[in-house]
């Protein structure tokens, strides 16, 4: 059967039912969520089972569990629903002042505490009905950015992780070290000896998730002795308090760290490569007037961060 004939037989309402069933794992709860009768949703489940030739929901005792196929469909269904919503919400003209659009942007807590905060404040004054949903990224999202960004509006991440996607350069930043207040082995600046001998707490330590500064330390011939890995820049200082550990954060977070008891920031013994943060998106959004507006808000917010 050709793709066109297959699509012509599909009912988009089944996509909504599928999403509810996969999320709730219960016909009763899914029906309540969609405000449908249980017989109506049971009929939808029967059609879906026939289409996929799979039970999707398999009874395990008193509960239902997703089948392996249903687990694979969960994320695809979310992406398909979001893409469908964007298609039917498209307009010939768009006014931000009267819009209730929600923009979904992936990023780290560093990005949220800096550019995202500024974006949210700017948008609230210009388009009070617009909402931003800032979602923490993870290595899987970064590695699969080309697909994930089809159903999301953007990803805030420095250069060095993503290629072949459109982007806007936003703002520059630097690196500083964080040590405990009572760590008398460290002066006003770290030494190469400190980096080689003291234990570390690092953020993101995998093939696709790392910081450029730690990678640079390794290139200088020092392999950090890592005692803890935390996928949060804002949480990192808490793993330093009362220990001999050192960690690295962006200078944009230094004011927040300065307000925490028990830690201080110090300089690095080498010229760390500056961070160039960018907003990345999928090409399907290039000409979307709402997305163009969002990108302009990010550029304005970034300009405020670059100011001394």
mmCIF file of C-alpha atoms in Angstrom:
data_model
loop_
_atom_site.group_PDB
_atom_site.id
_atom_site.type_symbol
_atom_site.label_atom_id
_atom_site.label_comp_id
_atom_site.label_asym_id
_atom_site.label_seq_id
_atom_site.Cartn_x
_atom_site.Cartn_y
_atom_site.Cartn_z
ATOM 1 C CA UNK A 1 0.000 0.000 0.000
ATOM 2 C CA UNK A 2 1.388 3.433 -0.942
ATOM 3 C CA UNK A 3 2.036 6.063 1.729
ATOM 4 C CA UNK A 4 -0.760 8.242 0.282
ATOM 5 C CA UNK A 5 -3.342 5.462 0.495
ATOM 6 C CA UNK A 6 -2.236 4.602 4.023
ATOM 7 C CA UNK A 7 -2.537 8.199 5.199
ATOM 8 C CA UNK A 8 -5.932 8.606 3.556
ATOM 9 C CA UNK A 9 -7.275 5.792 5.750
ATOM 10 C CA UNK A 10 -5.991 7.291 8.988
ATOM 11 C CA UNK A 11 -8.094 9.348 11.368
ATOM 12 C CA UNK A 12 -6.072 12.057 13.124
ATOM 13 C CA UNK A 13 -8.381 11.718 16.107
ATOM 14 C CA UNK A 14 -6.757 8.328 16.658
ATOM 15 C CA UNK A 15 -3.450 10.121 17.245
ATOM 16 C CA UNK A 16 -5.012 12.050 20.123
ATOM 17 C CA UNK A 17 -6.491 8.840 21.535
ATOM 18 C CA UNK A 18 -3.168 7.035 21.160
ATOM 19 C CA UNK A 19 -1.332 9.783 23.023
ATOM 20 C CA UNK A 20 -3.814 9.684 25.903
ATOM 21 C CA UNK A 21 -3.738 5.893 26.109
ATOM 22 C CA UNK A 22 0.071 5.732 26.077
ATOM 23 C CA UNK A 23 0.301 8.464 28.708
ATOM 24 C CA UNK A 24 -2.410 7.247 31.056
ATOM 25 C CA UNK A 25 -1.973 3.488 30.425
ATOM 26 C CA UNK A 26 -5.662 3.135 31.213
ATOM 27 C CA UNK A 27 -8.787 3.354 29.063
ATOM 28 C CA UNK A 28 -10.725 4.833 31.997
ATOM 29 C CA UNK A 29 -8.198 7.595 32.753
ATOM 30 C CA UNK A 30 -7.597 8.316 29.064
ATOM 31 C CA UNK A 31 -11.353 8.677 28.495
ATOM 32 C CA UNK A 32 -11.617 11.074 31.441
ATOM 33 C CA UNK A 33 -8.700 13.095 30.121
ATOM 34 C CA UNK A 34 -10.298 13.427 26.673
ATOM 35 C CA UNK A 35 -13.820 13.778 28.100
ATOM 36 C CA UNK A 36 -15.031 10.817 26.099
ATOM 37 C CA UNK A 37 -17.038 7.766 27.078
ATOM 38 C CA UNK A 38 -15.149 4.585 27.859
ATOM 39 C CA UNK A 39 -16.886 2.687 25.024
ATOM 40 C CA UNK A 40 -15.773 5.374 22.547
ATOM 41 C CA UNK A 41 -12.151 5.167 23.651
ATOM 42 C CA UNK A 42 -12.268 1.380 23.772
ATOM 43 C CA UNK A 43 -13.363 1.468 20.137
ATOM 44 C CA UNK A 44 -10.397 3.719 19.322
ATOM 45 C CA UNK A 45 -8.050 1.330 21.108
ATOM 46 C CA UNK A 46 -9.465 -1.562 19.089
ATOM 47 C CA UNK A 47 -8.793 0.328 15.838
ATOM 48 C CA UNK A 48 -5.281 1.170 16.957
ATOM 49 C CA UNK A 49 -4.573 -2.439 17.899
ATOM 50 C CA UNK A 50 -5.804 -3.540 14.495
ATOM 51 C CA UNK A 51 -3.702 -0.933 12.697
ATOM 52 C CA UNK A 52 -0.465 -1.752 14.542
ATOM 53 C CA UNK A 53 -1.234 -5.473 14.933
ATOM 54 C CA UNK A 54 -0.145 -5.082 18.543
ATOM 55 C CA UNK A 55 -2.079 -4.922 21.840
ATOM 56 C CA UNK A 56 -0.256 -1.691 22.853
ATOM 57 C CA UNK A 57 -1.603 -2.035 26.411
ATOM 58 C CA UNK A 58 -0.981 -5.442 27.977
ATOM 59 C CA UNK A 59 -2.570 -6.407 31.282
ATOM 60 C CA UNK A 60 -0.129 -7.201 34.085
ATOM 61 C CA UNK A 61 -2.114 -8.146 37.168
ATOM 62 C CA UNK A 62 -4.464 -5.265 37.950
ATOM 63 C CA UNK A 63 -2.583 -2.794 35.769
ATOM 64 C CA UNK A 64 -1.779 -2.268 32.112
ATOM 65 C CA UNK A 65 1.790 -2.020 30.832
ATOM 66 C CA UNK A 66 3.000 -0.664 27.501
ATOM 67 C CA UNK A 67 4.197 -3.213 24.986
ATOM 68 C CA UNK A 68 7.675 -2.720 23.477
ATOM 69 C CA UNK A 69 6.076 -1.193 20.377
ATOM 70 C CA UNK A 70 3.951 1.152 22.496
ATOM 71 C CA UNK A 71 7.067 2.345 24.319
ATOM 72 C CA UNK A 72 8.667 3.189 20.964
ATOM 73 C CA UNK A 73 5.494 4.965 19.858
ATOM 74 C CA UNK A 74 5.291 7.174 22.946
ATOM 75 C CA UNK A 75 7.837 9.761 21.863
ATOM 76 C CA UNK A 76 6.901 9.554 18.183
ATOM 77 C CA UNK A 77 3.277 10.256 19.079
ATOM 78 C CA UNK A 78 4.228 13.353 21.059
ATOM 79 C CA UNK A 79 6.297 14.663 18.140
ATOM 80 C CA UNK A 80 3.526 13.919 15.632
ATOM 81 C CA UNK A 81 0.897 15.652 17.765
ATOM 82 C CA UNK A 82 3.051 18.734 18.188
ATOM 83 C CA UNK A 83 3.774 18.866 14.462
ATOM 84 C CA UNK A 84 0.051 18.529 13.671
ATOM 85 C CA UNK A 85 -0.792 21.287 16.116
ATOM 86 C CA UNK A 86 1.717 23.602 14.483
ATOM 87 C CA UNK A 87 0.268 22.880 11.034
ATOM 88 C CA UNK A 88 -3.277 23.786 12.003
ATOM 89 C CA UNK A 89 -2.294 26.761 14.157
ATOM 90 C CA UNK A 90 -0.387 28.409 11.299
ATOM 91 C CA UNK A 91 -1.776 31.794 10.281
ATOM 92 C CA UNK A 92 -1.189 34.231 7.428
ATOM 93 C CA UNK A 93 -0.513 36.971 9.970
ATOM 94 C CA UNK A 94 0.401 36.883 13.624
ATOM 95 C CA UNK A 95 0.211 39.453 16.404
ATOM 96 C CA UNK A 96 2.346 38.693 19.464
ATOM 97 C CA UNK A 97 0.269 41.027 21.647
ATOM 98 C CA UNK A 98 -2.827 38.847 21.229
ATOM 99 C CA UNK A 99 -1.154 35.454 20.927
ATOM 100 C CA UNK A 100 -1.342 32.572 23.392
ATOM 101 C CA UNK A 101 1.418 30.584 21.651
ATOM 102 C CA UNK A 102 3.653 28.383 23.786
ATOM 103 C CA UNK A 103 7.307 28.094 22.757
ATOM 104 C CA UNK A 104 9.277 25.036 23.899
ATOM 105 C CA UNK A 105 13.030 25.489 24.281
ATOM 106 C CA UNK A 106 15.586 22.972 25.539
ATOM 107 C CA UNK A 107 18.617 24.046 27.536
ATOM 108 C CA UNK A 108 20.665 23.660 30.709
ATOM 109 C CA UNK A 109 19.944 25.332 34.031
ATOM 110 C CA UNK A 110 22.767 27.740 33.157
ATOM 111 C CA UNK A 111 20.885 28.781 30.032
ATOM 112 C CA UNK A 112 17.654 29.104 31.983
ATOM 113 C CA UNK A 113 19.212 31.241 34.724
ATOM 114 C CA UNK A 114 20.727 33.630 32.166
ATOM 115 C CA UNK A 115 19.205 34.021 28.692
ATOM 116 C CA UNK A 116 15.877 32.286 29.422
ATOM 117 C CA UNK A 117 15.147 34.584 32.353
ATOM 118 C CA UNK A 118 15.848 37.620 30.175
ATOM 119 C CA UNK A 119 13.715 36.237 27.328
ATOM 120 C CA UNK A 120 10.795 35.554 29.643
ATOM 121 C CA UNK A 121 10.914 39.079 31.082
ATOM 122 C CA UNK A 122 11.055 40.705 27.627
ATOM 123 C CA UNK A 123 8.235 38.590 26.232
ATOM 124 C CA UNK A 124 5.998 39.278 29.231
ATOM 125 C CA UNK A 125 6.063 43.002 28.422
ATOM 126 C CA UNK A 126 5.473 42.604 24.683
ATOM 127 C CA UNK A 127 3.236 39.547 24.477
ATOM 128 C CA UNK A 128 1.648 38.816 27.882
ATOM 129 C CA UNK A 129 -0.323 35.859 26.512
ATOM 130 C CA UNK A 130 2.729 34.061 25.119
ATOM 131 C CA UNK A 131 4.258 31.363 27.273
ATOM 132 C CA UNK A 132 7.730 29.811 27.213
ATOM 133 C CA UNK A 133 8.299 26.243 28.348
ATOM 134 C CA UNK A 134 11.977 25.741 29.168
ATOM 135 C CA UNK A 135 12.863 22.042 29.301
ATOM 136 C CA UNK A 136 16.150 20.639 30.592
ATOM 137 C CA UNK A 137 18.119 18.956 27.840
ATOM 138 C CA UNK A 138 20.046 15.716 28.211
ATOM 139 C CA UNK A 139 22.643 13.871 26.085
ATOM 140 C CA UNK A 140 19.928 12.008 24.154
ATOM 141 C CA UNK A 141 18.249 15.261 23.127
ATOM 142 C CA UNK A 142 21.545 16.820 22.063
ATOM 143 C CA UNK A 143 22.600 13.744 20.083
ATOM 144 C CA UNK A 144 19.227 13.604 18.322
ATOM 145 C CA UNK A 145 18.742 17.360 17.996
ATOM 146 C CA UNK A 146 17.841 17.226 14.284
ATOM 147 C CA UNK A 147 14.766 15.139 15.131
ATOM 148 C CA UNK A 148 13.904 16.556 18.561
ATOM 149 C CA UNK A 149 13.804 20.105 17.232
ATOM 150 C CA UNK A 150 11.102 19.252 14.703
ATOM 151 C CA UNK A 151 8.574 19.396 17.525
ATOM 152 C CA UNK A 152 10.316 21.977 19.729
ATOM 153 C CA UNK A 153 11.257 25.581 19.039
ATOM 154 C CA UNK A 154 14.891 25.655 19.995
ATOM 155 C CA UNK A 155 17.892 24.449 21.947
ATOM 156 C CA UNK A 156 20.205 26.748 23.892
ATOM 157 C CA UNK A 157 23.689 25.268 23.814
ATOM 158 C CA UNK A 158 27.219 26.464 23.010
ATOM 159 C CA UNK A 159 28.931 25.708 19.727
ATOM 160 C CA UNK A 160 30.745 22.405 19.549
ATOM 161 C CA UNK A 161 27.873 19.953 19.973
ATOM 162 C CA UNK A 162 25.548 20.445 16.989
ATOM 163 C CA UNK A 163 26.188 20.795 13.267
ATOM 164 C CA UNK A 164 24.082 21.314 10.142
ATOM 165 C CA UNK A 165 21.223 23.162 11.861
ATOM 166 C CA UNK A 166 20.342 26.872 11.703
ATOM 167 C CA UNK A 167 21.428 28.960 14.679
ATOM 168 C CA UNK A 168 21.745 32.465 16.063
ATOM 169 C CA UNK A 169 24.828 33.331 18.087
ATOM 170 C CA UNK A 170 23.645 34.872 21.354
ATOM 171 C CA UNK A 171 26.249 35.800 23.969
ATOM 172 C CA UNK A 172 29.801 35.058 25.083
ATOM 173 C CA UNK A 173 30.889 33.846 28.490
ATOM 174 C CA UNK A 174 34.000 32.680 30.321
ATOM 175 C CA UNK A 175 34.893 30.027 32.893
ATOM 176 C CA UNK A 176 35.815 30.365 36.568
ATOM 177 C CA UNK A 177 36.585 27.777 39.222
ATOM 178 C CA UNK A 178 34.536 27.139 42.359
ATOM 179 C CA UNK A 179 36.199 26.019 45.596
ATOM 180 C CA UNK A 180 35.194 25.871 49.237
ATOM 181 C CA UNK A 181 35.778 28.963 51.370
ATOM 182 C CA UNK A 182 37.911 26.959 53.774
ATOM 183 C CA UNK A 183 40.022 25.256 51.097
ATOM 184 C CA UNK A 184 43.412 26.722 52.041
ATOM 185 C CA UNK A 185 45.166 24.730 49.299
ATOM 186 C CA UNK A 186 43.825 27.191 46.736
ATOM 187 C CA UNK A 187 44.694 30.867 46.601
ATOM 188 C CA UNK A 188 43.053 33.561 44.469
ATOM 189 C CA UNK A 189 43.763 31.514 41.364
ATOM 190 C CA UNK A 190 43.966 27.795 40.762
ATOM 191 C CA UNK A 191 47.335 26.361 39.863
ATOM 192 C CA UNK A 192 48.068 23.544 37.447
ATOM 193 C CA UNK A 193 49.149 21.554 40.507
ATOM 194 C CA UNK A 194 45.752 22.167 42.130
ATOM 195 C CA UNK A 195 43.987 20.849 39.039
ATOM 196 C CA UNK A 196 46.145 17.744 38.953
ATOM 197 C CA UNK A 197 46.046 16.915 42.674
ATOM 198 C CA UNK A 198 42.646 18.042 43.977
ATOM 199 C CA UNK A 199 39.436 16.051 43.416
ATOM 200 C CA UNK A 200 36.825 17.415 40.990
ATOM 201 C CA UNK A 201 33.084 17.701 40.636
ATOM 202 C CA UNK A 202 32.190 17.977 36.967
ATOM 203 C CA UNK A 203 29.065 18.629 34.937
ATOM 204 C CA UNK A 204 28.138 16.272 32.116
ATOM 205 C CA UNK A 205 30.889 13.739 31.476
ATOM 206 C CA UNK A 206 30.220 11.647 28.378
ATOM 207 C CA UNK A 207 31.087 11.505 24.685
ATOM 208 C CA UNK A 208 28.443 14.056 23.696
ATOM 209 C CA UNK A 209 28.022 15.881 26.992
ATOM 210 C CA UNK A 210 30.998 17.758 28.377
ATOM 211 C CA UNK A 211 32.267 21.260 29.021
ATOM 212 C CA UNK A 212 34.842 22.851 26.792
ATOM 213 C CA UNK A 213 36.941 23.932 29.788
ATOM 214 C CA UNK A 214 37.284 20.420 31.221
ATOM 215 C CA UNK A 215 38.078 19.126 27.756
ATOM 216 C CA UNK A 216 40.788 21.806 27.538
ATOM 217 C CA UNK A 217 42.207 20.709 30.902
ATOM 218 C CA UNK A 218 42.535 17.196 29.489
ATOM 219 C CA UNK A 219 44.253 18.577 26.402
ATOM 220 C CA UNK A 220 46.772 20.250 28.710
ATOM 221 C CA UNK A 221 47.718 16.812 29.974
ATOM 222 C CA UNK A 222 45.710 16.746 33.203
ATOM 223 C CA UNK A 223 43.075 14.070 33.694
ATOM 224 C CA UNK A 224 40.726 15.356 36.434
ATOM 225 C CA UNK A 225 40.152 13.010 39.363
ATOM 226 C CA UNK A 226 36.361 13.199 39.368
ATOM 227 C CA UNK A 227 34.575 12.347 42.613
ATOM 228 C CA UNK A 228 31.105 13.463 41.485
ATOM 229 C CA UNK A 229 29.297 14.186 38.236
ATOM 230 C CA UNK A 230 26.186 16.367 38.391
ATOM 231 C CA UNK A 231 24.151 17.381 35.345
ATOM 232 C CA UNK A 232 23.464 20.838 36.731
ATOM 233 C CA UNK A 233 25.666 23.909 36.826
ATOM 234 C CA UNK A 234 23.639 25.514 39.611
ATOM 235 C CA UNK A 235 23.932 22.410 41.786
ATOM 236 C CA UNK A 236 27.703 22.064 41.301
ATOM 237 C CA UNK A 237 28.735 24.521 44.094
ATOM 238 C CA UNK A 238 26.785 22.470 46.653
ATOM 239 C CA UNK A 239 29.068 19.513 45.893
ATOM 240 C CA UNK A 240 32.090 21.724 46.613
ATOM 241 C CA UNK A 241 31.073 23.128 50.015
ATOM 242 C CA UNK A 242 33.138 21.646 52.851
ATOM 243 C CA UNK A 243 35.346 19.578 50.528
ATOM 244 C CA UNK A 244 38.692 19.823 48.728
ATOM 245 C CA UNK A 245 36.887 19.587 45.389
ATOM 246 C CA UNK A 246 37.110 22.047 42.551
ATOM 247 C CA UNK A 247 34.589 22.646 39.783
ATOM 248 C CA UNK A 248 34.109 24.959 36.846
ATOM 249 C CA UNK A 249 31.127 27.205 36.101
ATOM 250 C CA UNK A 250 30.373 30.034 33.697
ATOM 251 C CA UNK A 251 31.010 33.585 34.852
ATOM 252 C CA UNK A 252 27.368 34.356 34.158
ATOM 253 C CA UNK A 253 26.512 32.240 37.198
ATOM 254 C CA UNK A 254 29.188 33.775 39.438
ATOM 255 C CA UNK A 255 26.786 36.301 41.066
ATOM 256 C CA UNK A 256 24.457 33.455 42.048
ATOM 257 C CA UNK A 257 27.362 31.441 43.453
ATOM 258 C CA UNK A 258 28.630 34.458 45.390
ATOM 259 C CA UNK A 259 25.350 34.500 47.287
ATOM 260 C CA UNK A 260 25.859 30.912 48.503
ATOM 261 C CA UNK A 261 27.613 30.329 51.842
ATOM 262 C CA UNK A 262 30.750 28.208 51.960
ATOM 263 C CA UNK A 263 32.061 28.683 48.402
ATOM 264 C CA UNK A 264 34.076 31.188 46.388
ATOM 265 C CA UNK A 265 35.133 31.618 42.789
ATOM 266 C CA UNK A 266 38.751 31.819 41.668
ATOM 267 C CA UNK A 267 40.551 32.305 38.364
ATOM 268 C CA UNK A 268 42.036 29.611 36.144
ATOM 269 C CA UNK A 269 45.749 29.041 35.481
ATOM 270 C CA UNK A 270 45.224 28.919 31.704
ATOM 271 C CA UNK A 271 43.340 30.896 29.063
ATOM 272 C CA UNK A 272 40.126 28.954 28.748
ATOM 273 C CA UNK A 273 38.449 29.100 25.353
ATOM 274 C CA UNK A 274 35.505 31.532 25.599
ATOM 275 C CA UNK A 275 31.981 30.102 25.425
ATOM 276 C CA UNK A 276 29.809 31.166 22.469
ATOM 277 C CA UNK A 277 26.227 30.330 23.350
ATOM 278 C CA UNK A 278 23.718 29.930 20.535
ATOM 279 C CA UNK A 279 20.063 29.191 19.868
ATOM 280 C CA UNK A 280 19.593 26.255 17.487
ATOM 281 C CA UNK A 281 16.421 25.208 15.671
ATOM 282 C CA UNK A 282 15.147 22.971 12.889
ATOM 283 C CA UNK A 283 14.900 24.399 9.339
ATOM 284 C CA UNK A 284 11.133 23.753 9.302
ATOM 285 C CA UNK A 285 10.812 26.826 11.537
ATOM 286 C CA UNK A 286 12.848 29.168 9.331
ATOM 287 C CA UNK A 287 9.878 31.065 7.852
ATOM 288 C CA UNK A 288 7.420 30.674 10.692
ATOM 289 C CA UNK A 289 6.573 34.301 11.658
ATOM 290 C CA UNK A 290 6.028 33.315 15.283
ATOM 291 C CA UNK A 291 9.394 31.595 15.423
ATOM 292 C CA UNK A 292 11.064 34.578 13.735
ATOM 293 C CA UNK A 293 9.594 36.769 16.486
ATOM 294 C CA UNK A 294 10.878 34.389 19.167
ATOM 295 C CA UNK A 295 14.382 34.482 17.708
ATOM 296 C CA UNK A 296 14.342 38.281 17.782
ATOM 297 C CA UNK A 297 13.385 38.195 21.460
ATOM 298 C CA UNK A 298 16.366 35.914 22.112
ATOM 299 C CA UNK A 299 18.661 38.315 20.241
ATOM 300 C CA UNK A 300 17.426 41.267 22.291
ATOM 301 C CA UNK A 301 17.867 39.333 25.528
ATOM 302 C CA UNK A 302 21.377 38.285 24.487
ATOM 303 C CA UNK A 303 22.323 41.900 23.812
ATOM 304 C CA UNK A 304 21.444 42.741 27.406
ATOM 305 C CA UNK A 305 23.693 39.929 28.653
ATOM 306 C CA UNK A 306 26.642 41.152 26.570
ATOM 307 C CA UNK A 307 26.469 44.608 28.139
ATOM 308 C CA UNK A 308 29.123 45.179 30.818
#
